[in-house]
PDB file of C-alpha atoms in Angstrom:
ATOM      1  CA  MET A   1      48.298 -56.036 -53.729  1.00  0.00           C
ATOM      2  CA  ALA A   2      49.151 -55.406 -57.347  1.00  0.00           C
ATOM      3  CA  ALA A   3      51.152 -58.052 -58.914  1.00  0.00           C
ATOM      4  CA  MET A   4      54.579 -57.464 -60.102  1.00  0.00           C
ATOM      5  CA  SER A   5      55.468 -57.999 -63.742  1.00  0.00           C
ATOM      6  CA  GLY A   6      58.684 -59.622 -63.457  1.00  0.00           C
ATOM      7  CA  GLU A   7      59.932 -56.823 -65.983  1.00  0.00           C
ATOM      8  CA  PRO A   8      62.623 -54.420 -64.466  1.00  0.00           C
ATOM      9  CA  ILE A   9      61.469 -50.609 -64.519  1.00  0.00           C
ATOM     10  CA  LEU A  10      64.359 -49.334 -62.836  1.00  0.00           C
ATOM     11  CA  GLN A  11      68.158 -50.652 -62.604  1.00  0.00           C
ATOM     12  CA  LEU A  12      71.373 -49.018 -61.061  1.00  0.00           C
ATOM     13  CA  LYS A  13      74.307 -50.866 -62.521  1.00  0.00           C
ATOM     14  CA  ASN A  14      77.720 -50.444 -60.832  1.00  0.00           C
ATOM     15  CA  VAL A  15      76.838 -46.609 -59.829  1.00  0.00           C
ATOM     16  CA  CYS A  16      79.521 -44.741 -57.901  1.00  0.00           C
ATOM     17  CA  ARG A  17      78.778 -41.391 -56.261  1.00  0.00           C
ATOM     18  CA  SER A  18      81.423 -39.190 -54.134  1.00  0.00           C
ATOM     19  CA  TYR A  19      81.437 -35.792 -52.976  1.00  0.00           C
ATOM     20  CA  HIS A  20      84.554 -33.696 -52.167  1.00  0.00           C
ATOM     21  CA  GLU A  21      84.378 -32.337 -48.543  1.00  0.00           C
ATOM     22  CA  ALA A  22      87.337 -30.000 -47.642  1.00  0.00           C
ATOM     23  CA  ASP A  23      90.188 -32.018 -48.389  1.00  0.00           C
ATOM     24  CA  ARG A  24      88.803 -35.554 -48.557  1.00  0.00           C
ATOM     25  CA  GLU A  25      86.532 -37.409 -50.745  1.00  0.00           C
ATOM     26  CA  LEU A  26      83.452 -38.860 -49.233  1.00  0.00           C
ATOM     27  CA  THR A  27      81.962 -42.019 -51.262  1.00  0.00           C
ATOM     28  CA  ILE A  28      78.397 -42.452 -50.801  1.00  0.00           C
ATOM     29  CA  LEU A  29      77.730 -45.038 -53.473  1.00  0.00           C
ATOM     30  CA  LYS A  30      80.296 -47.681 -54.517  1.00  0.00           C
ATOM     31  CA  ASP A  31      79.562 -50.087 -57.542  1.00  0.00           C
ATOM     32  CA  ALA A  32      75.947 -50.043 -56.075  1.00  0.00           C
ATOM     33  CA  ASN A  33      73.584 -52.223 -57.952  1.00  0.00           C
ATOM     34  CA  PHE A  34      69.756 -52.297 -57.706  1.00  0.00           C
ATOM     35  CA  THR A  35      66.679 -53.422 -59.477  1.00  0.00           C
ATOM     36  CA  LEU A  36      63.165 -52.195 -59.127  1.00  0.00           C
ATOM     37  CA  MET A  37      60.562 -54.392 -60.702  1.00  0.00           C
ATOM     38  CA  ARG A  38      57.261 -52.939 -62.167  1.00  0.00           C
ATOM     39  CA  GLY A  39      54.630 -52.797 -59.580  1.00  0.00           C
ATOM     40  CA  GLU A  40      56.938 -53.159 -56.637  1.00  0.00           C
ATOM     41  CA  MET A  41      57.174 -51.095 -53.750  1.00  0.00           C
ATOM     42  CA  VAL A  42      60.458 -51.155 -51.973  1.00  0.00           C
ATOM     43  CA  ALA A  43      61.507 -49.433 -48.704  1.00  0.00           C
ATOM     44  CA  LEU A  44      65.020 -47.892 -48.445  1.00  0.00           C
ATOM     45  CA  VAL A  45      65.811 -47.905 -44.439  1.00  0.00           C
ATOM     46  CA  ALA A  46      69.173 -46.543 -43.264  1.00  0.00           C
ATOM     47  CA  PRO A  47      70.281 -44.084 -40.558  1.00  0.00           C
ATOM     48  CA  SER A  48      70.520 -40.310 -41.421  1.00  0.00           C
ATOM     49  CA  GLY A  49      73.714 -39.521 -43.136  1.00  0.00           C
ATOM     50  CA  ALA A  50      74.092 -43.032 -44.983  1.00  0.00           C
ATOM     51  CA  GLY A  51      73.218 -41.630 -48.200  1.00  0.00           C
ATOM     52  CA  LYS A  52      69.336 -42.398 -48.462  1.00  0.00           C
ATOM     53  CA  SER A  53      68.945 -38.916 -50.404  1.00  0.00           C
ATOM     54  CA  THR A  54      71.942 -39.268 -52.554  1.00  0.00           C
ATOM     55  CA  LEU A  55      70.614 -42.708 -53.793  1.00  0.00           C
ATOM     56  CA  LEU A  56      67.145 -41.275 -54.304  1.00  0.00           C
ATOM     57  CA  HIS A  57      68.584 -38.227 -56.208  1.00  0.00           C
ATOM     58  CA  THR A  58      70.863 -40.304 -58.527  1.00  0.00           C
ATOM     59  CA  ALA A  59      68.181 -42.886 -59.152  1.00  0.00           C
ATOM     60  CA  GLY A  60      65.617 -40.198 -59.997  1.00  0.00           C
ATOM     61  CA  LEU A  61      67.966 -38.445 -62.354  1.00  0.00           C
ATOM     62  CA  LEU A  62      68.347 -35.312 -60.226  1.00  0.00           C
ATOM     63  CA  GLU A  63      72.019 -36.045 -59.960  1.00  0.00           C
ATOM     64  CA  LYS A  64      74.542 -37.724 -62.372  1.00  0.00           C
ATOM     65  CA  PRO A  65      76.601 -40.666 -61.212  1.00  0.00           C
ATOM     66  CA  ASP A  66      80.289 -40.344 -61.356  1.00  0.00           C
ATOM     67  CA  SER A  67      80.276 -43.742 -62.994  1.00  0.00           C
ATOM     68  CA  GLY A  68      77.813 -46.543 -63.591  1.00  0.00           C
ATOM     69  CA  ASP A  69      74.418 -46.262 -65.364  1.00  0.00           C
ATOM     70  CA  VAL A  70      70.886 -45.675 -64.250  1.00  0.00           C
ATOM     71  CA  ILE A  71      68.226 -47.465 -66.594  1.00  0.00           C
ATOM     72  CA  LEU A  72      64.946 -46.527 -66.798  1.00  0.00           C
ATOM     73  CA  GLY A  73      62.536 -48.846 -68.638  1.00  0.00           C
ATOM     74  CA  LYS A  74      64.859 -49.733 -71.346  1.00  0.00           C
ATOM     75  CA  THR A  75      66.401 -46.473 -71.743  1.00  0.00           C
ATOM     76  CA  SER A  76      70.108 -46.033 -70.537  1.00  0.00           C
ATOM     77  CA  CYS A  77      70.479 -42.570 -68.766  1.00  0.00           C
ATOM     78  CA  ALA A  78      74.315 -42.313 -68.077  1.00  0.00           C
ATOM     79  CA  GLN A  79      74.718 -40.285 -71.264  1.00  0.00           C
ATOM     80  CA  LEU A  80      71.532 -38.173 -71.550  1.00  0.00           C
ATOM     81  CA  ASP A  81      72.325 -34.294 -71.576  1.00  0.00           C
ATOM     82  CA  ASP A  82      70.423 -32.067 -69.065  1.00  0.00           C
ATOM     83  CA  ASP A  83      67.444 -31.415 -71.308  1.00  0.00           C
ATOM     84  CA  GLU A  84      66.769 -35.115 -71.917  1.00  0.00           C
ATOM     85  CA  ARG A  85      66.977 -35.912 -68.156  1.00  0.00           C
ATOM     86  CA  THR A  86      64.860 -33.167 -67.248  1.00  0.00           C
ATOM     87  CA  ALA A  87      62.037 -34.462 -69.720  1.00  0.00           C
ATOM     88  CA  MET A  88      62.224 -38.084 -68.342  1.00  0.00           C
ATOM     89  CA  ARG A  89      61.810 -36.538 -64.739  1.00  0.00           C
ATOM     90  CA  ARG A  90      58.784 -34.628 -65.818  1.00  0.00           C
ATOM     91  CA  ASN A  91      57.233 -37.530 -67.718  1.00  0.00           C
ATOM     92  CA  ASP A  92      58.075 -40.713 -66.020  1.00  0.00           C
ATOM     93  CA  LEU A  93      59.184 -39.919 -62.495  1.00  0.00           C
ATOM     94  CA  GLY A  94      57.465 -38.722 -59.380  1.00  0.00           C
ATOM     95  CA  PHE A  95      58.913 -37.306 -56.321  1.00  0.00           C
ATOM     96  CA  VAL A  96      57.312 -36.691 -52.813  1.00  0.00           C
ATOM     97  CA  TYR A  97      59.458 -35.311 -50.187  1.00  0.00           C
ATOM     98  CA  GLN A  98      59.396 -34.809 -46.173  1.00  0.00           C
ATOM     99  CA  PHE A  99      58.157 -31.419 -46.748  1.00  0.00           C
ATOM    100  CA  HIS A 100      55.326 -30.854 -49.199  1.00  0.00           C
ATOM    101  CA  HIS A 101      56.794 -28.120 -51.313  1.00  0.00           C
ATOM    102  CA  LEU A 102      53.438 -27.016 -52.666  1.00  0.00           C
ATOM    103  CA  LEU A 103      53.064 -23.811 -54.316  1.00  0.00           C
ATOM    104  CA  PRO A 104      51.533 -21.514 -51.823  1.00  0.00           C
ATOM    105  CA  GLU A 105      49.643 -18.961 -54.146  1.00  0.00           C
ATOM    106  CA  PHE A 106      47.768 -21.954 -55.749  1.00  0.00           C
ATOM    107  CA  THR A 107      44.851 -24.019 -54.701  1.00  0.00           C
ATOM    108  CA  ALA A 108      45.341 -27.976 -54.150  1.00  0.00           C
ATOM    109  CA  LEU A 109      43.550 -28.369 -57.285  1.00  0.00           C
ATOM    110  CA  GLU A 110      45.925 -25.965 -59.173  1.00  0.00           C
ATOM    111  CA  ASN A 111      48.911 -27.576 -57.599  1.00  0.00           C
ATOM    112  CA  VAL A 112      48.220 -30.896 -58.917  1.00  0.00           C
ATOM    113  CA  MET A 113      47.309 -29.404 -62.418  1.00  0.00           C
ATOM    114  CA  VAL A 114      50.567 -27.789 -62.767  1.00  0.00           C
ATOM    115  CA  PRO A 115      52.835 -30.706 -63.689  1.00  0.00           C
ATOM    116  CA  GLN A 116      50.152 -32.073 -66.197  1.00  0.00           C
ATOM    117  CA  MET A 117      49.962 -28.616 -68.007  1.00  0.00           C
ATOM    118  CA  LEU A 118      53.694 -28.511 -68.267  1.00  0.00           C
ATOM    119  CA  ARG A 119      53.509 -31.774 -70.034  1.00  0.00           C
ATOM    120  CA  GLY A 120      50.977 -30.194 -72.506  1.00  0.00           C
ATOM    121  CA  LEU A 121      47.600 -31.162 -71.330  1.00  0.00           C
ATOM    122  CA  SER A 122      44.791 -28.536 -71.514  1.00  0.00           C
ATOM    123  CA  SER A 123      43.665 -26.866 -68.549  1.00  0.00           C
ATOM    124  CA  LYS A 124      40.181 -28.768 -68.729  1.00  0.00           C
ATOM    125  CA  VAL A 125      41.862 -32.222 -68.813  1.00  0.00           C
ATOM    126  CA  ALA A 126      44.256 -31.401 -66.004  1.00  0.00           C
ATOM    127  CA  SER A 127      41.553 -30.194 -63.805  1.00  0.00           C
ATOM    128  CA  GLN A 128      39.458 -33.248 -64.335  1.00  0.00           C
ATOM    129  CA  ARG A 129      42.599 -35.565 -63.549  1.00  0.00           C
ATOM    130  CA  ALA A 130      43.648 -33.460 -60.698  1.00  0.00           C
ATOM    131  CA  GLN A 131      40.088 -33.581 -59.084  1.00  0.00           C
ATOM    132  CA  ASN A 132      39.873 -37.422 -59.578  1.00  0.00           C
ATOM    133  CA  LEU A 133      43.259 -37.758 -57.699  1.00  0.00           C
ATOM    134  CA  LEU A 134      42.145 -35.431 -54.933  1.00  0.00           C
ATOM    135  CA  ASP A 135      39.190 -37.491 -54.619  1.00  0.00           C
ATOM    136  CA  TYR A 136      40.852 -40.715 -54.497  1.00  0.00           C
ATOM    137  CA  MET A 137      42.990 -39.183 -51.922  1.00  0.00           C
ATOM    138  CA  ARG A 138      40.036 -38.232 -49.931  1.00  0.00           C
ATOM    139  CA  ILE A 139      40.735 -34.699 -50.015  1.00  0.00           C
ATOM    140  CA  GLY A 140      38.783 -33.819 -52.971  1.00  0.00           C
ATOM    141  CA  PRO A 141      36.291 -31.254 -50.798  1.00  0.00           C
ATOM    142  CA  ARG A 142      39.378 -29.297 -49.879  1.00  0.00           C
ATOM    143  CA  SER A 143      40.439 -28.814 -53.756  1.00  0.00           C
ATOM    144  CA  SER A 144      39.930 -25.009 -53.521  1.00  0.00           C
ATOM    145  CA  HIS A 145      41.932 -24.418 -50.505  1.00  0.00           C
ATOM    146  CA  ARG A 146      45.394 -22.985 -50.613  1.00  0.00           C
ATOM    147  CA  PRO A 147      48.243 -25.078 -48.668  1.00  0.00           C
ATOM    148  CA  SER A 148      48.061 -22.677 -45.500  1.00  0.00           C
ATOM    149  CA  GLU A 149      44.432 -23.739 -45.296  1.00  0.00           C
ATOM    150  CA  LEU A 150      45.197 -27.430 -45.049  1.00  0.00           C
ATOM    151  CA  SER A 151      46.541 -29.620 -42.293  1.00  0.00           C
ATOM    152  CA  GLY A 152      49.925 -31.376 -42.536  1.00  0.00           C
ATOM    153  CA  GLY A 153      48.418 -34.547 -43.513  1.00  0.00           C
ATOM    154  CA  GLU A 154      46.120 -32.917 -46.139  1.00  0.00           C
ATOM    155  CA  GLN A 155      49.239 -30.994 -47.657  1.00  0.00           C
ATOM    156  CA  GLN A 156      51.203 -34.333 -47.924  1.00  0.00           C
ATOM    157  CA  ARG A 157      48.232 -35.951 -49.725  1.00  0.00           C
ATOM    158  CA  VAL A 158      48.279 -33.127 -52.118  1.00  0.00           C
ATOM    159  CA  ALA A 159      51.857 -33.468 -52.833  1.00  0.00           C
ATOM    160  CA  ILE A 160      51.193 -37.183 -53.450  1.00  0.00           C
ATOM    161  CA  ALA A 161      48.590 -36.606 -55.857  1.00  0.00           C
ATOM    162  CA  ARG A 162      50.720 -33.981 -57.705  1.00  0.00           C
ATOM    163  CA  ALA A 163      53.554 -36.506 -57.778  1.00  0.00           C
ATOM    164  CA  VAL A 164      51.449 -39.129 -59.568  1.00  0.00           C
ATOM    165  CA  ALA A 165      49.442 -36.624 -61.809  1.00  0.00           C
ATOM    166  CA  ASN A 166      51.400 -37.657 -64.959  1.00  0.00           C
ATOM    167  CA  ALA A 167      51.130 -41.451 -64.362  1.00  0.00           C
ATOM    168  CA  PRO A 168      54.952 -41.817 -63.770  1.00  0.00           C
ATOM    169  CA  LEU A 169      56.824 -45.202 -64.158  1.00  0.00           C
ATOM    170  CA  VAL A 170      58.505 -44.742 -60.792  1.00  0.00           C
ATOM    171  CA  LEU A 171      57.635 -42.665 -57.674  1.00  0.00           C
ATOM    172  CA  PHE A 172      60.623 -41.674 -55.382  1.00  0.00           C
ATOM    173  CA  ALA A 173      59.409 -40.670 -51.647  1.00  0.00           C
ATOM    174  CA  ASP A 174      62.081 -39.473 -49.403  1.00  0.00           C
ATOM    175  CA  GLU A 175      60.611 -39.631 -45.798  1.00  0.00           C
ATOM    176  CA  PRO A 176      57.277 -38.642 -46.950  1.00  0.00           C
ATOM    177  CA  THR A 177      55.586 -39.144 -43.552  1.00  0.00           C
ATOM    178  CA  GLY A 178      58.518 -37.860 -41.538  1.00  0.00           C
ATOM    179  CA  ASN A 179      56.765 -34.267 -40.543  1.00  0.00           C
ATOM    180  CA  LEU A 180      53.472 -36.090 -39.425  1.00  0.00           C
ATOM    181  CA  ASP A 181      52.557 -37.526 -35.958  1.00  0.00           C
ATOM    182  CA  PRO A 182      51.973 -41.242 -35.901  1.00  0.00           C
ATOM    183  CA  SER A 183      48.240 -41.409 -36.376  1.00  0.00           C
ATOM    184  CA  THR A 184      48.405 -39.010 -39.523  1.00  0.00           C
ATOM    185  CA  SER A 185      51.473 -40.709 -40.811  1.00  0.00           C
ATOM    186  CA  SER A 186      49.700 -44.057 -40.817  1.00  0.00           C
ATOM    187  CA  TYR A 187      46.648 -42.641 -42.539  1.00  0.00           C
ATOM    188  CA  VAL A 188      48.799 -40.664 -45.229  1.00  0.00           C
ATOM    189  CA  PHE A 189      51.000 -43.788 -45.910  1.00  0.00           C
ATOM    190  CA  GLN A 190      47.762 -46.024 -46.248  1.00  0.00           C
ATOM    191  CA  ALA A 191      46.648 -43.687 -48.988  1.00  0.00           C
ATOM    192  CA  LEU A 192      49.889 -43.298 -50.601  1.00  0.00           C
ATOM    193  CA  GLU A 193      50.126 -47.365 -50.440  1.00  0.00           C
ATOM    194  CA  ALA A 194      46.651 -47.686 -51.907  1.00  0.00           C
ATOM    195  CA  LEU A 195      47.446 -45.385 -54.861  1.00  0.00           C
ATOM    196  CA  VAL A 196      50.798 -47.175 -55.571  1.00  0.00           C
ATOM    197  CA  ARG A 197      49.146 -50.626 -55.417  1.00  0.00           C
ATOM    198  CA  GLN A 198      46.090 -49.556 -57.425  1.00  0.00           C
ATOM    199  CA  SER A 199      47.978 -47.746 -60.187  1.00  0.00           C
ATOM    200  CA  GLY A 200      50.648 -50.460 -60.618  1.00  0.00           C
ATOM    201  CA  LEU A 201      53.533 -47.928 -60.428  1.00  0.00           C
ATOM    202  CA  SER A 202      56.860 -48.710 -58.873  1.00  0.00           C
ATOM    203  CA  ALA A 203      57.858 -47.020 -55.756  1.00  0.00           C
ATOM    204  CA  LEU A 204      61.243 -46.707 -53.783  1.00  0.00           C
ATOM    205  CA  ILE A 205      60.460 -45.041 -50.382  1.00  0.00           C
ATOM    206  CA  ALA A 206      62.966 -43.989 -47.706  1.00  0.00           C
ATOM    207  CA  THR A 207      61.645 -44.301 -44.389  1.00  0.00           C
ATOM    208  CA  HIS A 208      63.011 -44.525 -40.494  1.00  0.00           C
ATOM    209  CA  ASN A 209      59.488 -46.118 -39.824  1.00  0.00           C
ATOM    210  CA  HIS A 210      60.038 -49.908 -39.458  1.00  0.00           C
ATOM    211  CA  ASP A 211      56.202 -50.497 -39.378  1.00  0.00           C
ATOM    212  CA  LEU A 212      55.722 -48.776 -42.612  1.00  0.00           C
ATOM    213  CA  ALA A 213      58.756 -50.532 -44.315  1.00  0.00           C
ATOM    214  CA  ARG A 214      57.167 -54.123 -43.378  1.00  0.00           C
ATOM    215  CA  ARG A 215      54.225 -53.156 -45.288  1.00  0.00           C
ATOM    216  CA  MET A 216      56.045 -52.925 -48.618  1.00  0.00           C
ATOM    217  CA  ASP A 217      57.372 -55.904 -50.902  1.00  0.00           C
ATOM    218  CA  ARG A 218      60.711 -55.772 -49.478  1.00  0.00           C
ATOM    219  CA  CYS A 219      63.398 -53.614 -47.884  1.00  0.00           C
ATOM    220  CA  VAL A 220      66.956 -52.367 -48.726  1.00  0.00           C
ATOM    221  CA  THR A 221      69.392 -50.495 -46.984  1.00  0.00           C
ATOM    222  CA  LEU A 222      72.829 -48.972 -47.625  1.00  0.00           C
ATOM    223  CA  LYS A 223      76.253 -50.700 -46.607  1.00  0.00           C
ATOM    224  CA  ASP A 224      79.635 -49.581 -47.201  1.00  0.00           C
ATOM    225  CA  GLY A 225      78.286 -47.754 -50.455  1.00  0.00           C
ATOM    226  CA  LYS A 226      76.422 -50.693 -51.793  1.00  0.00           C
ATOM    227  CA  ILE A 227      72.585 -51.556 -51.639  1.00  0.00           C
ATOM    228  CA  VAL A 228      71.998 -54.759 -49.811  1.00  0.00           C
ATOM    229  CA  ASP A 229      68.683 -56.521 -48.760  1.00  0.00           C
ATOM    230  CA  LEU A 230      67.265 -55.814 -45.360  1.00  0.00           C
ATOM    231  CA  ASP A 231      65.196 -58.125 -43.386  1.00  0.00           C
ATOM    232  CA  LEU A 232      63.447 -56.226 -40.700  1.00  0.00           C
ATOM    233  CA  ARG A 233      61.986 -59.379 -38.963  1.00  0.00           C
ATOM    234  CA  LYS A 234      65.407 -60.113 -37.407  1.00  0.00           C
ATOM    235  CA  PRO A 235      67.257 -57.857 -35.155  1.00  0.00           C
ATOM    236  CA  ALA A 236      69.760 -55.637 -36.304  1.00  0.00           C
ATOM    237  CA  ALA A 237      73.364 -57.075 -36.163  1.00  0.00           C
TER     238      ALA A 237
END
């Protein structure tokens, strides 16, 4: 297990996020506070509809909070414009979703190359880095295959490789094994965990799977709009 540095890499400070639904306001986050340390792997466990995706989208700079601040490294993101937020997502953040969202017309290798080339790397360098990542994820021999030619577990491993291709500071994952059978889910999570631990990046991973959550450094949940610690060793109240 990679050691944590004791340095915060992601902080949410008094974050509020609400949506208007018909004639009422739906509050998802209310003065929410959270700190993710460098090298830390945290599970986000909460029932459907509790706001897990909203939390990930807000922390991942896909949505702006109504108030409060998201701090990435030492950068306050509250006042960043759309272009600045896009640059931070591209360079410093990685995302993995329940569905792989691979580009169907591209091979596995090309899918992992794309974010690197968008950042300005040459195709030669991007290709070598992509192949190394696919090899690490034990899917290297399938690098020339398109997503339709890969199994669900293989597709998700390619998606994970793509998410970390630019060596992000933080990886966000929203039910990354939710579409997979239990055996494949365990295998894919093992690959994800190994990659996170070896690279030393930080990860916030939403999951319904308590067995997978217990393998992370700690667990949190959402309660009344706040982010609170969750001890999965104790029965739920």
